[in-house]
CSV table of C-alpha atoms in Angstrom, one decimal:
chain,number,residue,atom,x,y,z
A,32,MET,CA,27.4,-48.2,9.3
A,33,THR,CA,27.0,-45.3,7.0
A,34,GLU,CA,30.2,-45.9,5.0
A,35,PRO,CA,30.5,-45.8,2.0
A,36,LEU,CA,26.9,-44.5,1.5
A,37,LEU,CA,27.5,-41.0,3.0
A,38,PRO,CA,30.1,-39.9,0.5
A,39,LEU,CA,27.9,-41.1,-2.4
A,40,LEU,CA,24.8,-39.2,-1.0
A,41,LYS,CA,26.8,-36.1,-0.5
A,42,LYS,CA,28.2,-36.3,-4.1
A,43,LEU,CA,24.7,-36.6,-5.4
A,44,ARG,CA,23.6,-33.7,-3.2
A,45,LEU,CA,20.9,-35.7,-1.5
A,46,SER,CA,21.2,-33.7,1.8
A,47,GLY,CA,17.9,-35.1,3.2
A,48,MET,CA,19.1,-38.6,2.9
A,49,THR,CA,22.5,-37.7,4.2
A,50,GLN,CA,21.0,-36.2,7.4
A,51,SER,CA,18.7,-39.1,8.1
A,52,LEU,CA,20.8,-42.1,6.9
A,53,GLU,CA,22.2,-43.2,10.3
A,54,LEU,CA,18.8,-42.8,12.0
A,55,ARG,CA,17.1,-44.8,9.2
A,56,LEU,CA,19.7,-47.5,9.3
A,57,HIS,CA,19.1,-48.0,13.0
A,58,GLU,CA,15.4,-48.0,12.5
A,59,ALA,CA,15.7,-50.5,9.7
A,60,GLN,CA,17.5,-52.9,12.0
A,61,SER,CA,15.4,-52.4,15.1
A,62,SER,CA,12.1,-52.5,13.3
A,63,ALA,CA,13.1,-55.1,10.7
A,64,LEU,CA,12.1,-52.8,7.8
A,65,THR,CA,12.0,-54.3,4.4
A,66,HIS,CA,14.2,-52.8,1.7
A,67,ARG,CA,11.2,-51.1,0.1
A,68,GLU,CA,10.1,-49.6,3.5
A,69,PHE,CA,13.6,-48.3,4.2
A,70,PHE,CA,13.9,-46.8,0.7
A,71,GLU,CA,10.5,-45.1,0.9
A,72,LEU,CA,11.5,-43.5,4.2
A,73,MET,CA,14.7,-42.2,2.8
A,74,LEU,CA,13.0,-40.8,-0.3
A,75,GLN,CA,10.5,-39.0,2.0
A,76,ASP,CA,13.2,-37.5,4.1
A,77,GLU,CA,14.8,-36.1,0.9
A,78,LEU,CA,11.5,-34.7,-0.3
A,79,ASN,CA,10.8,-33.1,3.1
A,80,VAL,CA,14.2,-31.3,3.2
A,81,ARG,CA,13.8,-30.1,-0.4
A,82,GLY,CA,10.2,-28.9,0.4
A,83,ASP,CA,11.4,-27.0,3.4
A,84,ARG,CA,14.1,-25.3,1.3
A,85,GLN,CA,11.6,-24.4,-1.4
A,86,ILE,CA,9.3,-22.8,1.1
A,87,ALA,CA,12.2,-20.9,2.6
A,88,ARG,CA,13.2,-19.6,-0.8
A,89,ARG,CA,9.7,-18.6,-1.8
A,90,THR,CA,9.1,-16.9,1.5
A,91,LYS,CA,12.2,-14.9,1.2
A,92,LYS,CA,11.3,-14.0,-2.4
A,93,ALA,CA,7.8,-12.9,-1.3
A,94,ASN,CA,9.5,-10.0,0.5
A,95,PHE,CA,6.9,-9.8,3.3
A,96,ARG,CA,7.1,-6.8,5.6
A,97,GLU,CA,6.8,-9.2,8.6
A,98,LEU,CA,6.3,-12.9,8.7
A,99,ARG,CA,2.7,-13.1,9.7
A,100,ARG,CA,0.8,-16.3,10.1
A,101,LEU,CA,-3.0,-16.9,10.3
A,102,GLU,CA,-2.6,-19.1,13.3
A,103,ASP,CA,-1.1,-16.1,15.2
A,104,PHE,CA,-4.0,-13.8,14.4
A,105,ASP,CA,-6.4,-13.1,17.3
A,106,PHE,CA,-9.8,-13.5,15.8
A,107,ARG,CA,-11.4,-13.1,19.2
A,108,PHE,CA,-10.4,-9.4,19.3
A,109,ASN,CA,-12.6,-8.6,16.4
A,110,PRO,CA,-15.5,-11.1,16.1
A,111,SER,CA,-16.9,-9.4,13.0
A,112,ILE,CA,-14.1,-10.9,11.0
A,113,ASN,CA,-15.3,-14.1,9.3
A,114,LYS,CA,-12.7,-16.7,10.2
A,115,SER,CA,-14.1,-19.3,7.9
A,116,GLN,CA,-13.9,-16.9,5.0
A,117,ILE,CA,-10.3,-16.1,5.7
A,118,PHE,CA,-9.3,-19.8,6.0
A,119,GLU,CA,-11.2,-20.6,2.8
A,120,MET,CA,-9.1,-18.0,1.1
A,121,ALA,CA,-5.9,-19.6,2.5
A,122,THR,CA,-6.8,-22.8,0.6
A,123,GLY,CA,-5.9,-20.8,-2.6
A,124,LYS,CA,-9.2,-21.4,-4.4
A,125,PHE,CA,-9.5,-17.7,-5.4
A,126,VAL,CA,-5.9,-17.8,-6.8
A,127,ARG,CA,-6.7,-20.9,-8.9
A,128,ALA,CA,-9.7,-19.0,-10.2
A,129,ALA,CA,-7.6,-15.9,-10.9
A,130,ARG,CA,-9.9,-13.7,-8.8
A,131,ASP,CA,-8.9,-10.5,-7.0
A,132,VAL,CA,-9.5,-9.5,-3.4
A,133,LEU,CA,-9.9,-6.0,-1.9
A,134,TRP,CA,-9.7,-5.3,1.8
A,135,LEU,CA,-11.2,-2.2,3.1
A,136,GLY,CA,-11.1,-0.9,6.7
A,137,PRO,CA,-9.6,1.5,9.2
A,138,PRO,CA,-5.9,1.3,10.1
A,139,GLY,CA,-5.0,-1.4,12.6
A,140,THR,CA,-7.9,-3.7,12.0
A,141,GLY,CA,-5.8,-6.6,10.7
A,142,LYS,CA,-5.7,-6.2,6.9
A,143,SER,CA,-1.9,-6.4,6.5
A,144,HIS,CA,-1.6,-9.4,9.0
A,145,LEU,CA,-4.4,-11.3,7.3
A,146,CYS,CA,-3.0,-10.7,3.8
A,147,GLN,CA,0.5,-11.8,4.7
A,148,GLY,CA,-0.9,-14.7,6.6
A,149,ILE,CA,-2.8,-15.9,3.6
A,150,GLY,CA,0.3,-15.4,1.5
A,151,VAL,CA,2.4,-17.5,3.8
A,152,ALA,CA,-0.3,-20.3,3.7
A,153,LEU,CA,-0.3,-20.2,-0.1
A,154,ILE,CA,3.5,-20.5,-0.2
A,155,ARG,CA,3.3,-23.6,1.9
A,156,MET,CA,1.0,-25.0,-0.8
A,157,GLY,CA,3.5,-24.4,-3.5
A,158,MET,CA,2.3,-21.1,-4.8
A,159,THR,CA,4.4,-18.0,-5.5
A,160,VAL,CA,3.6,-14.7,-3.7
A,161,TYR,CA,5.0,-11.2,-3.9
A,162,TYR,CA,4.3,-8.5,-1.3
A,163,ARG,CA,4.7,-4.8,-1.8
A,164,SER,CA,3.3,-1.7,-0.2
A,165,ILE,CA,1.8,0.8,-2.6
A,166,PHE,CA,4.8,3.1,-1.9
A,167,ASP,CA,7.2,0.2,-2.9
A,168,VAL,CA,5.2,-0.2,-6.2
A,169,VAL,CA,5.6,3.4,-7.1
A,170,ARG,CA,9.2,3.6,-6.0
A,171,ASP,CA,10.1,0.5,-8.0
A,172,PHE,CA,8.6,1.8,-11.2
A,173,MET,CA,10.0,5.3,-10.9
A,174,LEU,CA,13.5,3.9,-10.3
A,175,ASP,CA,13.2,1.4,-13.1
A,176,GLU,CA,11.9,4.0,-15.5
A,177,SER,CA,14.8,6.2,-14.8
A,178,MET,CA,17.1,3.2,-15.5
A,179,ASP,CA,15.1,2.4,-18.7
A,180,GLY,CA,14.1,-1.1,-17.4
A,181,THR,CA,10.4,-1.0,-16.9
A,182,GLU,CA,9.8,-4.4,-18.5
A,183,ARG,CA,12.2,-6.0,-16.0
A,184,ILE,CA,10.3,-4.6,-13.0
A,185,LEU,CA,6.9,-5.4,-14.6
A,186,ASP,CA,8.0,-9.1,-15.0
A,187,ARG,CA,8.6,-9.2,-11.2
A,188,TYR,CA,5.0,-8.0,-10.6
A,189,LEU,CA,3.4,-10.2,-13.3
A,190,LYS,CA,4.8,-13.6,-12.6
A,191,PRO,CA,3.6,-14.4,-9.0
A,192,ASP,CA,0.5,-16.4,-8.5
A,193,LEU,CA,-0.6,-13.8,-5.9
A,194,LEU,CA,0.5,-10.1,-5.8
A,195,ILE,CA,-0.3,-8.3,-2.5
A,196,ILE,CA,-0.4,-4.5,-2.7
A,197,ASP,CA,-0.7,-3.1,0.8
A,198,ASP,CA,-1.3,0.3,2.4
A,199,MET,CA,-3.4,2.0,-0.3
A,200,GLY,CA,-4.7,5.3,1.2
A,201,MET,CA,-2.0,6.0,3.8
A,202,LYS,CA,-1.2,9.2,2.0
A,203,GLN,CA,-1.4,10.9,-1.4
A,204,LEU,CA,0.9,9.3,-4.0
A,205,PRO,CA,3.4,11.0,-6.4
A,206,LYS,CA,2.4,11.8,-10.0
A,207,ARG,CA,2.1,8.9,-12.5
A,208,SER,CA,1.3,6.5,-9.6
A,209,GLY,CA,-2.0,5.8,-11.2
A,210,GLU,CA,-0.4,4.9,-14.5
A,211,TYR,CA,2.0,2.4,-12.8
A,212,LEU,CA,-0.7,0.8,-10.7
A,213,PHE,CA,-3.1,0.6,-13.7
A,214,GLU,CA,-0.4,-1.2,-15.8
A,215,VAL,CA,0.0,-3.9,-13.1
A,216,ILE,CA,-3.7,-4.4,-12.5
A,217,MET,CA,-4.5,-4.5,-16.3
A,218,ARG,CA,-1.7,-6.9,-17.1
A,219,ARG,CA,-2.7,-9.3,-14.3
A,220,HIS,CA,-6.4,-9.1,-14.6
A,221,ALA,CA,-8.1,-12.4,-15.3
A,222,LEU,CA,-4.7,-14.1,-15.4
A,223,ARG,CA,-3.3,-13.8,-11.9
A,224,SER,CA,-4.7,-12.9,-8.6
A,225,THR,CA,-4.1,-9.5,-7.0
A,226,MET,CA,-4.9,-8.6,-3.4
A,227,MET,CA,-5.0,-5.0,-2.2
A,228,THR,CA,-5.7,-3.3,1.1
A,229,SER,CA,-7.0,0.3,1.6
A,230,ASN,CA,-8.0,2.3,4.6
A,231,ARG,CA,-9.8,4.9,2.5
A,232,PRO,CA,-13.2,4.7,0.6
A,233,LEU,CA,-13.0,3.8,-3.1
A,234,GLU,CA,-14.4,7.2,-4.1
A,235,GLU,CA,-11.2,8.8,-2.7
A,236,TRP,CA,-8.8,6.8,-4.8
A,237,GLY,CA,-8.8,9.4,-7.6
A,238,LYS,CA,-7.6,12.1,-5.1
A,239,LEU,CA,-5.0,9.7,-3.6
A,240,LEU,CA,-3.6,8.9,-7.1
A,241,GLY,CA,-4.0,12.4,-8.3
A,242,ASP,CA,-5.6,10.9,-11.4
A,243,VAL,CA,-9.3,10.3,-11.5
A,244,PRO,CA,-9.4,8.5,-14.9
A,245,SER,CA,-6.7,6.0,-13.8
A,246,ALA,CA,-8.4,5.4,-10.5
A,247,THR,CA,-11.7,4.7,-12.3
A,248,ALA,CA,-10.0,2.4,-14.8
A,249,ILE,CA,-8.2,0.5,-12.0
A,250,LEU,CA,-11.4,0.0,-10.0
A,251,ASP,CA,-13.3,-1.0,-13.1
A,252,ARG,CA,-10.9,-3.8,-13.8
A,253,PHE,CA,-10.2,-4.7,-10.2
A,254,LEU,CA,-13.8,-5.0,-9.1
A,255,ALA,CA,-15.0,-6.8,-12.2
A,256,ASP,CA,-14.5,-10.2,-10.6
A,257,SER,CA,-13.2,-9.6,-7.1
A,258,GLU,CA,-14.1,-10.3,-3.5
A,259,VAL,CA,-14.5,-7.2,-1.3
A,260,ILE,CA,-13.9,-7.7,2.4
A,261,GLN,CA,-14.9,-4.9,4.8
A,262,LEU,CA,-13.2,-4.9,8.2
A,263,THR,CA,-14.6,-2.8,11.0
A,264,GLY,CA,-13.9,-2.6,14.7
A,265,ARG,CA,-11.1,-1.4,17.1
A,266,SER,CA,-7.4,-1.1,16.2
A,267,TYR,CA,-5.2,-3.9,17.3
A,268,ARG,CA,-2.2,-1.6,17.4
A,269,LEU,CA,-3.9,1.0,19.6
A,270,ASP,CA,-5.2,-1.7,21.9
A,271,LYS,CA,-1.7,-3.2,22.2
A,272,SER,CA,-0.1,0.2,22.7
A,273,GLN,CA,-2.6,1.1,25.5
A,274,LYS,CA,-2.1,-2.3,27.3
A,275,SER,CA,1.7,-1.8,27.1
A,276,SER,CA,1.4,1.8,28.5
A,277,ASN,CA,-0.9,0.6,31.3
A,278,SER,CA,1.6,-2.3,32.1
A,279,THR,CA,4.5,0.2,32.3
A,280,LYS,CA,2.5,2.5,34.6
A,281,ALA,CA,1.6,-0.5,36.8
A,282,GLN,CA,5.2,-1.6,37.1
A,283,THR,CA,6.7,1.9,37.7
A,284,GLY,CA,3.8,3.2,39.8
A,285,SER,CA,2.3,6.7,39.6
A,286,PRO,CA,4.1,9.8,41.1
A,287,SER,CA,1.7,9.9,44.0
A,288,GLU,CA,2.3,6.2,44.8
A,289,ASP,CA,6.1,6.8,44.7
A,290,LYS,CA,5.7,9.3,47.5
C-alpha cells in the first residue's frame, strides 16, 4: 500500500509522514477519510515529529544540569512556595516582557529545580534557554579570554530568550568574576530575561565577587525591573537523605536487633 510513496517521502526527508503513512492509509480506508482529512493528518504527523526534534535540540543546547520538570516538583513539601506564581512564570510572560527573576533562599529549598523546570516549560513553548552555574560562567569567560575569544562566548550568553545563572553564593569567586557577570547582565538588561539563584543575602555579593562596585552595579541593573522570589523552609535534599538513611537502617536493623 505504501509504494511508491515511501521512497518519495524519504527523499523529501518527511520522516513524520514516513513513519505514519501505513497507519494513516489504513485509517483512511477504515474511516472513509476524505483526501483533505487524510492530507491534514499527514501534515500534522510531520509537524509533530519536527516539533519533538526541535524541543530535543533546544533542551540539549540549554545544557541543564539535570532535566527537571515542574510537574515533578513536590509543592506539598514546602507550602510557602506560591505554585500559581511559578506556573504563571512557566507561561513565559516575564520573558516576553524581558524581565529578570532573582531567587533567594537557603540551599535545598528548590531554587535550581524550579528554575530548570521553568526553563523546560519555556522550551516546549518554542523559546531558547541557556543554563549555567555561576562557576561555569566564570570558567567560560576565563578560558575564552585566554584564547582571545570573549565575543564568541558572550554571544552564547546573549542570544537565549532566557539565561539561567545558578548557585550564586556557594563560595567566593575568583578575581574578575564581577566584571564577567556585570558584562552579561548589562548586555542582556531590558533586552532578554535573566534568572539567577542565590543562597546568600544581596549585601554579601560584594564579598563573594571580591568586587563591591561590580556587585553594586550588577544588582542596580538586575533589580531595576525584576521579580524577587524568596524561598524559605526545610531542605528537600536533607529530608531525602534522612529518609534514605532511616530506610537503610530499617532494612538492615540496628546492632542490638541483630543480636
